[in-house]
Amino acid sequence: MTTETETLEERFLTYIKKISHFEESIGLMAWDLRTGAPRKGASQRSEVLGTLSSEVFAMSTSKELKGYLEGLRETSVWSKLAEVTKGSVEECEKQLKKYENIPPQEFKAYVILTSNAEVAWEKAKNDADFKTFQPYLEKIVDYNRKYTEWVGYKGNKYNALLDDYEPGLTVDIIDDVFGKLKKALVPLVKEITEAKDQPQTDFLFQPFPAKNQEALSREILESMRYDFDAGRLDTTVHPFAIGLNPGDVRVTTKYDEMDFRTAVFGTIHEGGHALYEQNIDEKFIGTPLCTGTSMGIHESQSLFWENFVGRHFSFWEKYYDLLKKNANGQFDDIDLHTFYRGINVAGPSLIRIEADEMTYSLHIIARYELEKALINGELEVADLPGAWNDKMEELLGVRPSHDGEGVLQDVHWPSGAFGYFPSYALGYVYAAQLKKAMEKELPDFKQLLQKGDLAPIKEWLTKNIHQYGKSKEPLEILKDTTGEGVNPSYLIEYLESKYRNVYRITE
Amino acid sequence: MTTETETLEERFLTYIKKISHFEESIGLMAWDLRTGAPRKGASQRSEVLGTLSSEVFAMSTSKELKGYLEGLRETSVWSKLAEVTKGSVEECEKQLKKYENIPPQEFKAYVILTSNAEVAWEKAKNDADFKTFQPYLEKIVDYNRKYTEWVGYKGNKYNALLDDYEPGLTVDIIDDVFGKLKKALVPLVKEITEAKDQPQTDFLFQPFPAKNQEALSREILESMRYDFDAGRLDTTVHPFAIGLNPGDVRVTTKYDEMDFRTAVFGTIHEGGHALYEQNIDEKFIGTPLCTGTSMGIHESQSLFWENFVGRHFSFWEKYYDLLKKNANGQFDDIDLHTFYRGINVAGPSLIRIEADEMTYSLHIIARYELEKALINGELEVADLPGAWNDKMEELLGVRPSHDGEGVLQDVHWPSGAFGYFPSYALGYVYAAQLKKAMEKELPDFKQLLQKGDLAPIKEWLTKNIHQYGKSKEPLEILKDTTGEGVNPSYLIEYLESKYRNVYRITE
């Protein structure tokens, strides 16, 4: 009896390990394609990626897997399974259930549709021509509406999509959280825009050689306790971090020689993602639990480091000298306070990926409200550009002059990623909550930054978040770590206090 | 009927394409591990490699594949197949036949044996302690002796091993070729060793910054018509070139800052391999024919470029200025003739990978004679170190002072690659034959080098060799291109004439 049980568990673990091995090789190919793979091999490499992805899909929906899952669920068997096995079974079941409810023909057509839509979108964006892209987006929205019915939901249709990116989160929660954020941020943006004492910024845009930026980036990553023996730093067009396994988590960045902030804050941001993946407990290797638990929790890690560490005054008390040492004299006449205000300049803008930490959430809220309305049939694609422009005016007080800098700016909708956007702002909200909780255990947070002693910060995050991989859900992590559900008040408090200070409004 | 035939062919082609996709992802992982993959992820990556390699092995020996091969061999079907399909069927059959004749348990044990043997060898080599390695090598030799019986052979047992690396070549042919080489080279080595006018070499060993060596390497690769849009150049410990597909063929090199020759000649050598893989006809992509046809023909390409181009006086008439431009003044007082003589310094040495182009073949012949004797039971492993030292004395007039610089120096035997060594010298013999044939069509070969116009050379090699991939056997390529079988007289003629000139023996 016991032997049979063990054998089934072992066979299941071998099976999912094989899936993880395929995924690791897919990950390496993806990293390679984005960091230096030769142009002429790319289309062939895409075919290889397709073959391996199909293999993963086939294995994740196979009769063999279903057999394991059913067998392991038998009461006498289940009770004896290791925790990691149980969690892996649950994760496999969840994926399987989703795949099974989607009509295969519709899924296949959708993969082709989004692939073509991305090509059409590139052109439409450059031409600022929404009309040519509209038919694609209509089909994508239509599929996503049907998708919510196939996979099912409680309450709002949009909850079905949220479940793919931020399991446990619902429209009710998000409406409340984003409502509070809006209420606080919209007037704050106005306040700082009208402030008389605007930060000086001219010194930011001076030539800063790429190789010096790289040296600086490496030194900061090391301070963060990013492990270069378990990773590497490369350049790319759209920076990302990727975890192939906890011993191989790669960071990418880019060096804008006329604006060092791109690399410095981008590297810290991706470094935050990388620390998460490097510090997942090794017991999860070879299972679907060996990754970050959600997009939002992942973003909480990157934004924690980028904003609460990297844009903190005390961080630069330590690192300003290092920055100066690597720069070509551009900060020689700039005192630390002027520098700090400069790197924290904020205000309304049109483009999300160029937005500052204060207005960023408003860009996300706009997208969330629009896509929720689309999915629920309260808004049609034909009316989206107008709705977009109105929303930008309402939240940020700016109006795009054309759709290229408006509704067409992001790749998410062309690629079919509805339900993804909220994770960005939720991650930021989580990060502020984590900061509050961390400060109870590390009351000398500020002094740690001043000393450049970032190890205790990294260790706290590992202890509370990283190590668990995907074995805990987002809200479970939040509850265990902060004792609360999603609560935007800490982020609001932080932004109000920081930006009134940066803009000398209360002074 | 026709439809059924087409379907079977198509299904077979889809099947072998999938194998090629797995192999491509294995290739990328192998490249990555050797060029910069983080240390801590390496053992996990090895597991992934193992999973994918097992998948390739399973697919290459599956009932499904056998079914295709049998079906396609039916006369009515066979006659209608495309040439590429026929060649692929033959290649699959050949591999399958080999695998089928090896007892699976023996094969599995051998994989573990060689893996452990490599570890034991590393230590034995460092300690110059043959005794600790001897038991491993005895088992490896034993397996290879049995292997020859399992897979079968005509004439000499060793022919079974040759077939894995250089199909069509036999002990009879090689004994004749290597016999002639020995007869000419042994006295030639003596002649140049005793020559009074030895080349000046002190100027070779001066500091030459790595980044300048890289710039130089890139410029030379471009001249060779290596396509950087279908490849990239990286650094590694033991340089290699790897073809993932014809659109992605990567070169690696290393920069010794006290001896620029390592990078310059190493890059040209690997570039020669890479040109082969970059210029295989696209129709072979996705089949087992999309690679070089044999180790020897591959080596003929790398050695052609390294020696007949890169060590040619006329090549440096063009490139000496470029070298000087990148160097730190080390050649300022060195005229072109002195330089040319210096880079062509030759003479007996103990270590194969450090040998010059003149003595290199003798290192190979020594290994060939020893491993042939081992396989035929004319020599036992216990007597190998002594036999090695005697052989070195006989061929090169030098005797190792310990086994670390003798019998233990190469990884080939620990890794089980018996039958591989001859390819190196055969490749050199082929290269000299190709050079002779090329000069009939390109009588201005020397002038092309002087002008740095290397495109016609590359195109000739593509036309005659590269494009065919593995669809022609080594001797077929040789016959079609040179009208001959293996003939060492051109290499002998070249070496005698060049080295008497370099050493001013006839002057």
PDB file of C-alpha atoms in Angstrom, chain A residues 17-18 21-22 24-25 28-29 31-32 35-41 44-45 47-48 51-52 55 227-232 244-245 247-248 250 285, chain B residues 17-18 21-22 24-25 28-29 31-32 35-41 44-45 47-48 51-52 55 227-232 244-245 247-248 250 285:
ATOM      1  CA  LYS A  17       9.852  18.031 -13.109  1.00  0.00           C
ATOM      2  CA  LYS A  18      10.020  17.224 -16.799  1.00  0.00           C
ATOM      3  CA  HIS A  21      12.789  21.341 -17.454  1.00  0.00           C
ATOM      4  CA  PHE A  22      11.059  22.197 -20.712  1.00  0.00           C
ATOM      5  CA  GLU A  24      13.583  26.258 -18.171  1.00  0.00           C
ATOM      6  CA  SER A  25      14.858  25.701 -21.675  1.00  0.00           C
ATOM      7  CA  LEU A  28      16.703  30.491 -21.690  1.00  0.00           C
ATOM      8  CA  MET A  29      15.664  30.835 -25.317  1.00  0.00           C
ATOM      9  CA  TRP A  31      16.274  35.496 -22.549  1.00  0.00           C
ATOM     10  CA  ASP A  32      18.645  34.819 -25.432  1.00  0.00           C
ATOM     11  CA  THR A  35      19.693  39.926 -25.192  1.00  0.00           C
ATOM     12  CA  GLY A  36      21.764  39.176 -28.266  1.00  0.00           C
ATOM     13  CA  ALA A  37      20.541  36.259 -30.356  1.00  0.00           C
ATOM     14  CA  PRO A  38      21.430  36.912 -33.985  1.00  0.00           C
ATOM     15  CA  ARG A  39      18.643  38.373 -36.074  1.00  0.00           C
ATOM     16  CA  LYS A  40      18.764  35.761 -38.826  1.00  0.00           C
ATOM     17  CA  GLY A  41      18.207  32.831 -36.457  1.00  0.00           C
ATOM     18  CA  GLN A  44      13.818  29.474 -36.627  1.00  0.00           C
ATOM     19  CA  ARG A  45      14.218  29.951 -32.865  1.00  0.00           C
ATOM     20  CA  GLU A  47       9.643  27.631 -34.215  1.00  0.00           C
ATOM     21  CA  VAL A  48      11.727  25.829 -31.603  1.00  0.00           C
ATOM     22  CA  THR A  51       7.566  23.160 -30.373  1.00  0.00           C
ATOM     23  CA  LEU A  52       8.640  23.215 -26.731  1.00  0.00           C
ATOM     24  CA  GLU A  55       5.020  20.075 -25.491  1.00  0.00           C
ATOM     25  CA  ASP A 227      23.931  37.064  -6.165  1.00  0.00           C
ATOM     26  CA  PHE A 228      26.055  37.323  -9.308  1.00  0.00           C
ATOM     27  CA  ASP A 229      27.038  33.672  -8.930  1.00  0.00           C
ATOM     28  CA  ALA A 230      23.377  32.920  -9.498  1.00  0.00           C
ATOM     29  CA  GLY A 231      22.715  35.468 -12.204  1.00  0.00           C
ATOM     30  CA  ARG A 232      24.127  37.934 -14.709  1.00  0.00           C
ATOM     31  CA  LEU A 244      15.350  30.080 -14.978  1.00  0.00           C
ATOM     32  CA  ASN A 245      15.916  28.407 -11.636  1.00  0.00           C
ATOM     33  CA  GLY A 247      20.537  29.438  -9.182  1.00  0.00           C
ATOM     34  CA  ASP A 248      20.138  31.301 -12.475  1.00  0.00           C
ATOM     35  CA  ARG A 250      19.117  37.066 -14.923  1.00  0.00           C
ATOM     36  CA  ILE A 285      12.634  23.373  -7.756  1.00  0.00           C
TER      37      ILE A 285
ATOM     38  CA  LYS B  17      11.938  18.473 -37.270  1.00  0.00           C
ATOM     39  CA  LYS B  18      10.817  18.074 -33.683  1.00  0.00           C
ATOM     40  CA  HIS B  21      14.149  21.554 -32.367  1.00  0.00           C
ATOM     41  CA  PHE B  22      15.089  19.706 -29.195  1.00  0.00           C
ATOM     42  CA  GLU B  24      18.680  23.294 -31.074  1.00  0.00           C
ATOM     43  CA  SER B  25      17.563  24.038 -27.533  1.00  0.00           C
ATOM     44  CA  LEU B  28      21.803  26.850 -26.869  1.00  0.00           C
ATOM     45  CA  MET B  29      22.061  25.529 -23.316  1.00  0.00           C
ATOM     46  CA  TRP B  31      26.683  27.403 -25.509  1.00  0.00           C
ATOM     47  CA  ASP B  32      25.270  29.259 -22.528  1.00  0.00           C
ATOM     48  CA  THR B  35      30.014  31.378 -22.129  1.00  0.00           C
ATOM     49  CA  GLY B  36      28.558  32.908 -18.992  1.00  0.00           C
ATOM     50  CA  ALA B  37      25.812  30.892 -17.326  1.00  0.00           C
ATOM     51  CA  PRO B  38      25.943  31.510 -13.583  1.00  0.00           C
ATOM     52  CA  ARG B  39      27.800  28.892 -11.589  1.00  0.00           C
ATOM     53  CA  LYS B  40      25.007  28.161  -9.142  1.00  0.00           C
ATOM     54  CA  GLY B  41      22.490  27.247 -11.845  1.00  0.00           C
ATOM     55  CA  GLN B  44      20.179  22.265 -12.407  1.00  0.00           C
ATOM     56  CA  ARG B  45      20.888  23.144 -16.063  1.00  0.00           C
ATOM     57  CA  GLU B  47      19.532  18.061 -15.358  1.00  0.00           C
ATOM     58  CA  VAL B  48      17.538  19.993 -17.950  1.00  0.00           C
ATOM     59  CA  THR B  51      15.965  15.508 -19.812  1.00  0.00           C
ATOM     60  CA  LEU B  52      16.099  16.937 -23.307  1.00  0.00           C
ATOM     61  CA  GLU B  55      13.948  12.895 -25.184  1.00  0.00           C
ATOM     62  CA  ASP B 227      27.899  36.927 -40.923  1.00  0.00           C
ATOM     63  CA  PHE B 228      27.416  38.704 -37.597  1.00  0.00           C
ATOM     64  CA  ASP B 229      23.671  38.919 -38.266  1.00  0.00           C
ATOM     65  CA  ALA B 230      23.707  35.133 -38.091  1.00  0.00           C
ATOM     66  CA  GLY B 231      26.103  34.758 -35.192  1.00  0.00           C
ATOM     67  CA  ARG B 232      27.976  36.377 -32.331  1.00  0.00           C
ATOM     68  CA  LEU B 244      22.273  26.163 -33.676  1.00  0.00           C
ATOM     69  CA  ASN B 245      20.793  26.708 -37.111  1.00  0.00           C
ATOM     70  CA  GLY B 247      20.977  31.677 -39.049  1.00  0.00           C
ATOM     71  CA  ASP B 248      22.611  31.337 -35.619  1.00  0.00           C
ATOM     72  CA  ARG B 250      28.219  31.304 -32.658  1.00  0.00           C
ATOM     73  CA  ILE B 285      16.963  22.877 -41.771  1.00  0.00           C
TER      74      ILE B 285
END
